[in-house]
Coordinates of N, CA and C and ligand atoms in Angstrom, one line a residue:
M1 N -4.8 39.6 8.0 CA -5.1 41.0 8.5 C -6.1 41.6 7.5
K2 N -7.1 42.3 8.1 CA -8.2 42.8 7.3 C -8.0 44.4 7.2
I3 N -8.0 44.9 6.0 CA -7.8 46.3 5.8 C -9.1 46.9 5.1
L4 N -9.4 48.1 5.6 CA -10.5 48.9 5.0 C -9.8 50.0 4.2
L5 N -10.0 50.0 2.9 CA -9.5 51.1 2.0 C -10.6 52.1 1.7
V6 N -10.4 53.3 2.1 CA -11.3 54.4 1.8 C -10.7 55.3 0.8
E7 N -11.2 55.2 -0.5 CA -10.5 56.0 -1.6 C -11.6 56.2 -2.7
D8 N -11.8 57.4 -3.1 CA -12.9 57.6 -4.1 C -12.4 57.6 -5.5
E9 N -11.1 57.7 -5.8 CA -10.6 57.7 -7.1 C -10.5 56.2 -7.6
K10 N -11.4 55.9 -8.6 CA -11.6 54.5 -9.0 C -10.3 53.7 -9.3
R11 N -9.5 54.4 -10.2 CA -8.3 53.6 -10.7 C -7.3 53.4 -9.5
M12 N -7.2 54.4 -8.7 CA -6.3 54.4 -7.5 C -6.8 53.2 -6.6
A13 N -8.1 53.2 -6.4 CA -8.7 52.2 -5.5 C -8.5 50.8 -6.0
Q14 N -8.7 50.6 -7.3 CA -8.5 49.3 -7.9 C -7.1 48.8 -7.8
A15 N -6.2 49.8 -8.1 CA -4.7 49.4 -8.0 C -4.3 49.0 -6.6
L16 N -4.8 49.8 -5.7 CA -4.4 49.5 -4.3 C -5.0 48.2 -3.8
C17 N -6.3 48.0 -4.1 CA -6.9 46.7 -3.7 C -6.1 45.5 -4.3
Q18 N -5.7 45.7 -5.5 CA -4.9 44.6 -6.2 C -3.6 44.3 -5.5
I19 N -2.9 45.4 -5.2 CA -1.6 45.3 -4.6 C -1.7 44.7 -3.2
L20 N -2.7 45.1 -2.4 CA -2.9 44.6 -1.1 C -3.3 43.1 -1.0
R21 N -4.2 42.8 -2.0 CA -4.6 41.4 -2.1 C -3.4 40.5 -2.5
L22 N -2.6 41.0 -3.3 CA -1.4 40.2 -3.7 C -0.5 39.9 -2.5
E23 N -0.5 40.8 -1.5 CA 0.2 40.7 -0.3 C -0.5 39.9 0.7
N24 N -1.6 39.3 0.3 CA -2.5 38.4 1.2 C -3.2 39.2 2.3
Y25 N -3.5 40.4 2.1 CA -4.4 41.1 3.0 C -5.8 41.0 2.5
E26 N -6.7 40.9 3.4 CA -8.1 40.9 3.0 C -8.5 42.4 2.9
V27 N -9.2 42.8 1.8 CA -9.4 44.2 1.6 C -10.9 44.5 1.3
D28 N -11.5 45.4 2.1 CA -12.8 46.0 1.7 C -12.6 47.4 1.3
H29 N -13.5 47.8 0.3 CA -13.3 49.2 -0.2 C -14.5 50.0 -0.1
C30 N -14.4 51.3 0.4 CA -15.4 52.2 0.4 C -15.0 53.5 -0.4
A31 N -16.0 54.1 -1.1 CA -15.6 55.2 -2.0 C -16.2 56.5 -1.5
D32 N -16.9 56.5 -0.3 CA -17.3 57.8 0.2 C -17.3 57.8 1.7
G33 N -17.4 59.0 2.3 CA -17.2 59.1 3.8 C -18.3 58.4 4.6
I34 N -19.5 58.5 4.1 CA -20.6 57.9 4.9 C -20.5 56.4 5.0
S35 N -20.3 55.8 3.8 CA -20.2 54.3 3.8 C -19.0 53.9 4.6
A36 N -17.9 54.7 4.5 CA -16.7 54.4 5.3 C -16.9 54.3 6.8
L37 N -17.6 55.3 7.2 CA -17.9 55.4 8.7 C -18.8 54.2 9.1
E38 N -19.7 53.8 8.3 CA -20.5 52.6 8.6 C -19.7 51.4 8.7
A39 N -18.8 51.2 7.7 CA -17.9 50.1 7.7 C -17.0 50.1 8.9
I40 N -16.4 51.2 9.3 CA -15.5 51.3 10.4 C -16.3 51.0 11.7
G41 N -17.6 51.4 11.8 CA -18.4 51.1 12.9 C -18.5 49.6 13.3
T42 N -18.3 48.7 12.3 CA -18.4 47.3 12.5 C -17.2 46.8 13.4
D43 N -16.2 47.6 13.3 CA -14.9 47.3 14.1 C -14.3 46.0 13.7
L44 N -14.4 45.7 12.4 CA -13.8 44.4 12.0 C -12.4 44.5 11.4
Y45 N -11.9 45.7 11.3 CA -10.7 46.0 10.5 C -9.5 46.1 11.4
D46 N -8.3 45.7 10.9 CA -7.1 45.8 11.6 C -6.4 47.1 11.3
I47 N -6.6 47.6 10.1 CA -6.0 48.8 9.6 C -7.0 49.5 8.7
I48 N -7.0 50.9 8.8 CA -7.9 51.7 7.9 C -6.9 52.6 7.1
I49 N -7.0 52.5 5.8 CA -6.3 53.4 4.9 C -7.3 54.4 4.4
L50 N -7.1 55.7 4.8 CA -8.1 56.7 4.6 C -7.6 57.9 3.8
D51 N -8.2 58.1 2.6 CA -8.0 59.2 1.8 C -8.6 60.5 2.5
V52 N -8.0 61.6 2.2 CA -8.5 62.8 2.9 C -9.7 63.4 2.1
M53 N -9.5 63.7 0.8 CA -10.6 64.3 0.0 C -11.5 63.2 -0.5
L54 N -12.7 63.2 0.1 CA -13.7 62.2 -0.2 C -15.1 62.8 -0.3
P55 N -16.0 62.2 -1.1 CA -17.4 62.7 -1.2 C -18.1 62.5 0.2
K56 N -19.0 63.3 0.5 CA -19.9 63.2 1.7 C -19.2 63.6 3.1
M57 N -18.0 63.1 3.3 CA -17.4 63.4 4.6 C -15.9 63.3 4.4
N58 N -15.1 64.2 4.8 CA -13.6 64.1 4.5 C -12.9 63.2 5.5
G59 N -11.7 62.8 5.2 CA -11.0 61.9 6.0 C -10.7 62.3 7.4
F60 N -10.5 63.6 7.6 CA -10.2 64.2 8.9 C -11.4 63.9 9.8
D61 N -12.6 64.2 9.3 CA -13.9 64.1 10.1 C -14.1 62.6 10.4
I62 N -13.8 61.7 9.4 CA -14.0 60.3 9.6 C -13.1 59.8 10.8
A63 N -11.8 60.2 10.7 CA -10.9 59.8 11.8 C -11.3 60.3 13.1
K64 N -11.8 61.5 13.2 CA -12.3 62.1 14.5 C -13.5 61.3 15.0
K65 N -14.4 61.0 14.1 CA -15.6 60.3 14.6 C -15.3 58.9 15.0
T66 N -14.3 58.3 14.3 CA -13.9 56.9 14.6 C -13.3 56.9 16.1
R67 N -12.5 57.9 16.4 CA -11.9 57.9 17.7 C -12.9 58.2 18.8
Q68 N -13.9 59.1 18.4 CA -15.0 59.5 19.4 C -15.8 58.2 19.7
K69 N -15.9 57.3 18.8 CA -16.7 56.1 19.1 C -15.9 55.1 19.9
G70 N -14.6 55.4 20.1 CA -13.8 54.5 20.9 C -13.1 53.4 20.1
I71 N -13.2 53.5 18.8 CA -12.5 52.5 17.9 C -11.1 53.0 17.7
R72 N -10.2 52.1 18.1 CA -8.7 52.4 18.1 C -8.0 51.8 17.0
T73 N -8.6 51.3 15.9 CA -8.0 50.7 14.8 C -7.0 51.7 14.2
P74 N -5.7 51.3 13.9 CA -4.7 52.2 13.4 C -5.2 52.8 12.0
I75 N -5.0 54.1 11.8 CA -5.4 54.8 10.6 C -4.2 55.3 9.9
L76 N -4.1 54.9 8.6 CA -3.0 55.5 7.7 C -3.7 56.5 6.8
M77 N -3.4 57.7 6.9 CA -4.1 58.7 6.1 C -3.3 59.0 4.8
L78 N -4.1 59.1 3.7 CA -3.5 59.4 2.4 C -3.8 60.9 2.1
T79 N -2.8 61.7 2.0 CA -3.0 63.1 1.7 C -2.5 63.5 0.3
A80 N -3.3 64.2 -0.5 CA -2.9 64.5 -1.8 C -1.8 65.7 -1.8
K81 N -1.9 66.5 -0.8 CA -1.0 67.6 -0.8 C 0.1 67.3 0.2
S82 N 1.3 68.0 0.0 CA 2.4 67.7 0.8 C 2.5 68.7 1.9
E83 N 1.6 69.7 2.0 CA 1.7 70.7 3.0 C 1.6 70.2 4.4
L84 N 2.4 70.8 5.3 CA 2.5 70.3 6.6 C 1.2 70.4 7.3
D85 N 0.4 71.4 7.0 CA -0.9 71.6 7.7 C -1.8 70.3 7.6
D86 N -1.9 69.8 6.4 CA -2.7 68.6 6.2 C -2.2 67.4 7.2
K87 N -0.9 67.3 7.3 CA -0.4 66.2 8.1 C -0.7 66.5 9.6
V88 N -0.6 67.7 10.0 CA -0.9 68.1 11.4 C -2.3 67.8 11.7
I89 N -3.2 68.3 10.8 CA -4.7 68.1 11.0 C -5.0 66.6 11.1
G90 N -4.3 65.9 10.2 CA -4.5 64.4 10.1 C -4.2 63.7 11.4
L91 N -3.0 64.1 12.0 CA -2.6 63.4 13.2 C -3.4 63.9 14.4
D92 N -3.8 65.2 14.4 CA -4.7 65.7 15.4 C -6.0 65.0 15.4
S93 N -6.5 64.7 14.3 CA -7.9 64.1 14.2 C -7.9 62.6 14.6
G94 N -6.7 62.0 14.8 CA -6.7 60.7 15.3 C -6.0 59.7 14.4
A95 N -5.4 60.2 13.3 CA -4.7 59.3 12.4 C -3.4 58.9 13.1
D96 N -2.9 57.7 12.7 CA -1.6 57.2 13.4 C -0.4 57.5 12.5
D97 N -0.6 57.6 11.2 CA 0.5 57.8 10.3 C -0.1 58.4 9.0
Y98 N 0.7 59.0 8.1 CA 0.2 59.6 6.9 C 1.2 59.3 5.8
L99 N 0.7 59.3 4.6 CA 1.5 59.1 3.4 C 1.0 60.1 2.3
T100 N 2.0 60.8 1.7 CA 1.7 61.8 0.7 C 1.6 61.2 -0.7
K101 N 0.5 61.5 -1.4 CA 0.4 61.0 -2.8 C 1.3 61.9 -3.7
P102 N 1.9 61.4 -4.7 CA 2.0 60.0 -5.0 C 3.1 59.3 -4.1
F103 N 2.8 58.0 -3.8 CA 3.8 57.3 -3.0 C 4.2 56.0 -3.7
M104 N 5.3 55.4 -3.2 CA 5.7 54.1 -3.8 C 5.0 53.0 -3.1
T105 N 4.7 52.0 -3.8 CA 4.0 50.8 -3.2 C 4.8 50.2 -2.0
K106 N 6.1 50.2 -2.2 CA 7.0 49.7 -1.2 C 6.8 50.5 0.2
E107 N 6.7 51.8 0.0 CA 6.5 52.7 1.2 C 5.2 52.4 1.8
L108 N 4.1 52.2 1.0 CA 2.8 51.9 1.6 C 2.8 50.6 2.4
L109 N 3.4 49.6 1.8 CA 3.4 48.3 2.4 C 4.2 48.3 3.7
A110 N 5.3 49.1 3.7 CA 6.1 49.2 5.0 C 5.4 49.9 6.1
R111 N 4.6 50.9 5.7 CA 3.8 51.6 6.7 C 2.7 50.7 7.3
I112 N 2.1 49.9 6.4 CA 1.0 49.0 6.8 C 1.6 47.9 7.8
R113 N 2.8 47.4 7.5 CA 3.4 46.4 8.4 C 3.7 47.0 9.7
A114 N 4.2 48.3 9.7 CA 4.5 49.0 11.0 C 3.3 49.2 11.8
L115 N 2.2 49.6 11.2 CA 0.9 49.8 11.9 C 0.3 48.5 12.4
G116 N 0.5 47.4 11.6 CA 0.1 46.1 12.0 C 0.8 45.7 13.3
R117 N 2.1 45.9 13.4 CA 2.9 45.5 14.6 C 2.4 46.4 15.8
R118 N 2.1 47.6 15.5 CA 1.7 48.5 16.6 C 0.4 48.0 17.2
N119 N -0.5 47.5 16.3 CA -1.8 47.0 16.7 C -1.6 45.8 17.7
I120 N -0.7 44.9 17.3 CA -0.5 43.8 18.1 C 0.2 44.2 19.5
Q121 N 1.1 45.1 19.4 CA 1.8 45.5 20.6 C 0.9 46.1 21.6
S122 N -0.1 46.9 21.1 CA -1.0 47.6 22.0 C -1.9 46.6 22.8
V123 N -2.0 45.3 22.4 CA -2.7 44.4 23.2 C -1.8 43.4 23.9
D124 N -0.5 43.7 23.9 CA 0.5 42.9 24.6 C 0.4 43.1 26.1
G125 N 0.7 42.1 26.9 CA 0.7 42.3 28.3 C -0.5 41.8 29.0
T126 N -1.3 42.6 29.7 CA -2.5 42.2 30.4 C -3.6 43.0 30.0
L127 N -4.8 42.4 29.7 CA -6.0 43.1 29.5 C -6.9 42.9 30.7
T128 N -7.5 43.9 31.2 CA -8.3 43.7 32.4 C -9.7 44.3 32.2
F129 N -10.7 43.7 32.9 CA -12.0 44.2 32.9 C -12.7 43.6 34.2
G130 N -13.3 44.5 35.0 CA -14.0 44.0 36.2 C -13.0 43.3 37.1
D131 N -13.3 42.0 37.4 CA -12.4 41.2 38.2 C -11.7 40.2 37.4
I132 N -11.5 40.4 36.1 CA -10.7 39.4 35.4 C -9.5 40.1 34.7
A133 N -8.5 39.3 34.5 CA -7.3 39.7 33.8 C -6.9 38.7 32.8
L134 N -6.6 39.1 31.6 CA -6.2 38.2 30.5 C -4.8 38.4 30.2
D135 N -4.0 37.4 30.4 CA -2.6 37.5 30.1 C -2.4 37.1 28.6
T136 N -1.9 38.1 27.8 CA -1.9 38.0 26.4 C -0.7 37.1 25.9
G137 N 0.3 37.0 26.8 CA 1.4 36.1 26.5 C 1.2 34.7 26.8
K138 N 0.7 34.4 28.0 CA 0.5 33.0 28.5 C -0.9 32.5 28.0
V139 N -1.7 33.4 27.5 CA -3.1 33.1 27.1 C -3.9 32.4 28.3
T140 N -3.8 33.1 29.4 CA -4.6 32.6 30.6 C -5.6 33.7 31.0
L141 N -6.6 33.2 31.7 CA -7.6 34.0 32.3 C -7.4 33.9 33.8
T142 N -7.4 35.0 34.5 CA -7.2 35.0 36.0 C -8.3 35.9 36.6
C143 N -8.9 35.4 37.7 CA -9.9 36.2 38.4 C -9.0 36.9 39.5
T144 N -9.1 38.2 39.5 CA -8.2 39.0 40.4 C -8.7 38.8 41.9
A145 N -10.0 38.5 42.1 CA -10.5 38.4 43.4 C -10.2 37.0 44.0
T146 N -10.3 35.9 43.2 CA -10.1 34.6 43.8 C -8.6 34.1 43.5
E147 N -7.9 34.8 42.6 CA -6.6 34.5 42.2 C -6.5 33.1 41.5
Q148 N -7.6 32.6 41.0 CA -7.7 31.4 40.3 C -7.3 31.7 38.8
S149 N -6.6 30.8 38.2 CA -6.3 31.0 36.7 C -6.6 29.8 35.9
V150 N -6.8 30.0 34.6 CA -7.1 28.9 33.7 C -6.6 29.2 32.4
R151 N -6.1 28.2 31.7 CA -5.6 28.4 30.3 C -6.8 28.5 29.3
L152 N -6.7 29.3 28.3 CA -7.8 29.5 27.4 C -7.4 28.9 26.0
S153 N -8.4 28.4 25.3 CA -8.1 28.0 23.9 C -8.0 29.3 23.1
E154 N -7.5 29.1 21.9 CA -7.3 30.3 21.0 C -8.6 31.1 20.8
K155 N -9.7 30.3 20.6 CA -11.0 31.0 20.3 C -11.5 31.7 21.6
E156 N -11.4 31.0 22.7 CA -11.9 31.6 24.0 C -11.2 32.8 24.3
Y157 N -9.9 32.8 24.0 CA -9.0 34.0 24.2 C -9.5 35.1 23.3
K158 N -9.7 34.8 22.1 CA -10.1 35.9 21.1 C -11.4 36.5 21.5
I159 N -12.3 35.6 21.9 CA -13.6 36.1 22.3 C -13.5 37.1 23.5
L160 N -12.7 36.7 24.5 CA -12.6 37.6 25.7 C -11.8 38.9 25.3
E161 N -10.8 38.7 24.5 CA -10.0 39.9 24.0 C -10.9 40.9 23.3
Y162 N -11.8 40.4 22.4 CA -12.6 41.2 21.6 C -13.7 41.9 22.5
L163 N -14.2 41.1 23.5 CA -15.3 41.7 24.4 C -14.7 42.8 25.3
I164 N -13.4 42.5 25.7 CA -12.8 43.5 26.6 C -12.4 44.8 25.8
A165 N -12.0 44.6 24.6 CA -11.6 45.8 23.7 C -12.8 46.6 23.4
N166 N -14.0 46.0 23.4 CA -15.3 46.7 23.1 C -16.2 46.8 24.3
Q167 N -15.6 46.9 25.5 CA -16.5 47.0 26.7 C -17.5 48.1 26.6
G168 N -18.7 47.8 27.2 CA -19.7 48.8 27.1 C -20.5 48.8 25.9
Q169 N -20.1 47.9 25.0 CA -20.9 47.8 23.7 C -21.4 46.4 23.6
I170 N -22.5 46.2 22.9 CA -23.1 44.9 22.6 C -22.5 44.5 21.2
L171 N -21.9 43.3 21.2 CA -21.4 42.8 19.9 C -22.3 41.8 19.4
T172 N -22.6 41.9 18.1 CA -23.5 40.9 17.5 C -22.8 39.6 17.2
R173 N -23.6 38.5 17.0 CA -23.0 37.2 16.6 C -22.2 37.4 15.3
E174 N -22.7 38.2 14.4 CA -22.1 38.4 13.1 C -20.7 39.0 13.3
Q175 N -20.6 40.0 14.1 CA -19.3 40.7 14.4 C -18.4 39.7 15.0
L176 N -18.8 38.9 16.0 CA -17.9 37.9 16.6 C -17.5 36.9 15.6
A177 N -18.4 36.4 14.8 CA -18.1 35.3 13.8 C -17.0 35.8 12.8
V178 N -17.2 37.0 12.3 CA -16.3 37.5 11.3 C -14.9 37.9 12.0
K179 N -15.0 38.5 13.2 CA -13.7 38.9 13.8 C -12.9 37.6 14.3
I180 N -13.6 36.6 14.8 CA -12.9 35.5 15.4 C -12.7 34.3 14.4
W181 N -13.6 34.1 13.5 CA -13.4 33.0 12.5 C -13.0 33.6 11.1
G182 N -13.2 34.9 10.9 CA -12.6 35.5 9.7 C -13.6 35.5 8.5
F183 N -14.7 34.8 8.6 CA -15.6 34.8 7.5 C -17.0 34.5 7.9
E184 N -18.0 34.7 7.1 CA -19.4 34.6 7.5 C -20.0 33.4 7.0
S185 N -20.7 32.7 7.8 CA -21.6 31.6 7.3 C -22.5 31.2 8.5
E186 N -23.6 30.5 8.2 CA -24.5 30.1 9.3 C -23.8 29.2 10.3
A187 N -23.0 28.3 9.8 CA -22.3 27.4 10.7 C -21.4 28.1 11.7
E188 N -20.8 29.2 11.2 CA -20.0 30.0 12.1 C -20.8 30.7 13.2
Y189 N -22.0 31.1 12.9 CA -22.8 31.7 13.9 C -23.1 30.7 15.0
N190 N -23.3 29.4 14.7 CA -23.6 28.4 15.7 C -22.3 28.2 16.5
N191 N -21.1 28.3 15.9 CA -19.9 28.2 16.6 C -19.7 29.2 17.6
V192 N -20.2 30.4 17.3 CA -20.1 31.5 18.3 C -20.8 31.1 19.6
E193 N -22.0 30.6 19.5 CA -22.7 30.2 20.7 C -22.0 29.1 21.5
V194 N -21.5 28.1 20.7 CA -20.8 27.0 21.4 C -19.6 27.6 22.2
Y195 N -18.8 28.4 21.5 CA -17.6 28.9 22.1 C -17.9 29.9 23.3
M196 N -19.0 30.6 23.1 CA -19.5 31.5 24.2 C -19.7 30.7 25.5
S197 N -20.3 29.5 25.3 CA -20.6 28.6 26.4 C -19.3 28.1 27.1
F198 N -18.3 27.7 26.2 CA -17.0 27.3 26.7 C -16.4 28.4 27.5
T199 N -16.5 29.7 27.0 CA -15.8 30.8 27.6 C -16.5 31.1 29.0
R200 N -17.8 31.0 29.0 CA -18.6 31.3 30.2 C -18.2 30.3 31.3
K201 N -17.9 29.0 30.9 CA -17.5 28.0 31.9 C -16.2 28.3 32.5
K202 N -15.3 28.9 31.6 CA -13.9 29.3 32.1 C -14.1 30.4 33.1
L203 N -15.0 31.3 32.8 CA -15.2 32.5 33.8 C -15.8 31.9 35.1
A204 N -16.7 31.0 35.0 CA -17.2 30.4 36.2 C -16.2 29.6 37.0
F205 N -15.3 28.9 36.3 CA -14.3 28.1 36.9 C -13.3 28.9 37.7
V206 N -13.0 30.1 37.3 CA -12.0 30.9 38.1 C -12.8 31.7 39.1
G207 N -14.1 31.6 39.1 CA -14.9 32.3 40.2 C -15.1 33.8 39.9
A208 N -15.1 34.2 38.6 CA -15.2 35.6 38.3 C -16.7 36.0 38.4
K209 N -16.9 37.3 38.8 CA -18.2 37.9 38.8 C -18.5 38.5 37.4
T210 N -17.4 38.7 36.7 CA -17.6 39.2 35.3 C -18.2 38.1 34.5
A211 N -19.2 38.5 33.7 CA -19.9 37.5 32.9 C -20.2 38.0 31.5
I212 N -20.4 37.1 30.6 CA -20.9 37.4 29.2 C -22.4 37.4 29.2
K213 N -23.0 38.5 29.1 CA -24.5 38.6 29.1 C -25.0 38.5 27.6
A214 N -26.0 37.7 27.4 CA -26.6 37.6 26.1 C -27.7 38.7 26.1
V215 N -27.7 39.5 25.1 CA -28.8 40.5 24.9 C -29.7 39.9 23.8
R216 N -30.9 39.4 24.2 CA -31.7 38.7 23.2 C -31.9 39.4 21.9
G217 N -31.6 38.7 20.8 CA -31.9 39.2 19.5 C -30.8 40.2 19.1
V218 N -29.9 40.6 19.9 CA -28.9 41.6 19.6 C -27.5 41.0 19.6
G219 N -27.0 40.5 20.7 CA -25.7 39.9 20.8 C -25.2 39.7 22.2
Y220 N -23.9 40.0 22.4 CA -23.3 39.7 23.7 C -22.6 40.9 24.2
E221 N -22.5 41.0 25.6 CA -21.8 42.1 26.2 C -21.1 41.6 27.4
L222 N -19.9 42.1 27.7 CA -19.2 41.7 28.9 C -19.7 42.6 30.0
R223 N -20.1 42.0 31.2 CA -20.6 42.8 32.3 C -20.0 42.4 33.6
C224 N -19.8 43.4 34.5 CA -19.4 43.0 35.8 C -20.2 43.9 36.8
D225 N -21.3 43.4 37.3 CA -22.2 44.3 38.1 C -21.9 44.3 39.6
N226 N -21.2 43.2 40.0 CA -21.2 43.0 41.5 C -19.8 43.1 42.1
V227 N -18.9 43.9 41.6 CA -17.5 43.9 42.1 C -17.4 45.1 43.0
Ligands
CA301 CA1 -9.8 61.6 -3.0

């Protein structure tokens, strides 16, 4: 699981990074609001830990802008004050949970695990787009028009899941490589193209009009123009 930590206090950030990495989370760190918003925009994270008081843009505005962009990554907000107002503003702005500083490590880790479960549950069941349905339990692709189904490999499933979750957006090869393979390298970029072609064959096999369109020099987008 990949976590984005947004915290400007250096010692706090270092301590949190260390704790989270010891728990085997992948952690990226941002120390100001603008770089945090850029990082969040890549949509590569499973959880965002967001401090409220930050240079350049505060945590409330970051959460609000994140949700406006349609990014639904769970947000755990860190608030320095225990006033109820802060918590209410935090939840109103799109945060999923909050923690008041100072907090116990155990408490932080419990909240992260809970948000991680919520993230998985939100994609449980069936994901749909155009004339296709993705069964997240059986890992099958069905065309709702032809009623044909096919089993997907793990990577094909992840590709379709990620494209459906980001419908209307063009996803770059880099984003797909990092999201699906978990790390970046030239070899992985080639893998993206190979698996895209496998996934397209599955879409064609079930007779779906929904297709993965390549946008030259940019990336891929899920489109369904003729339903
Ligand atoms: Ca701060």
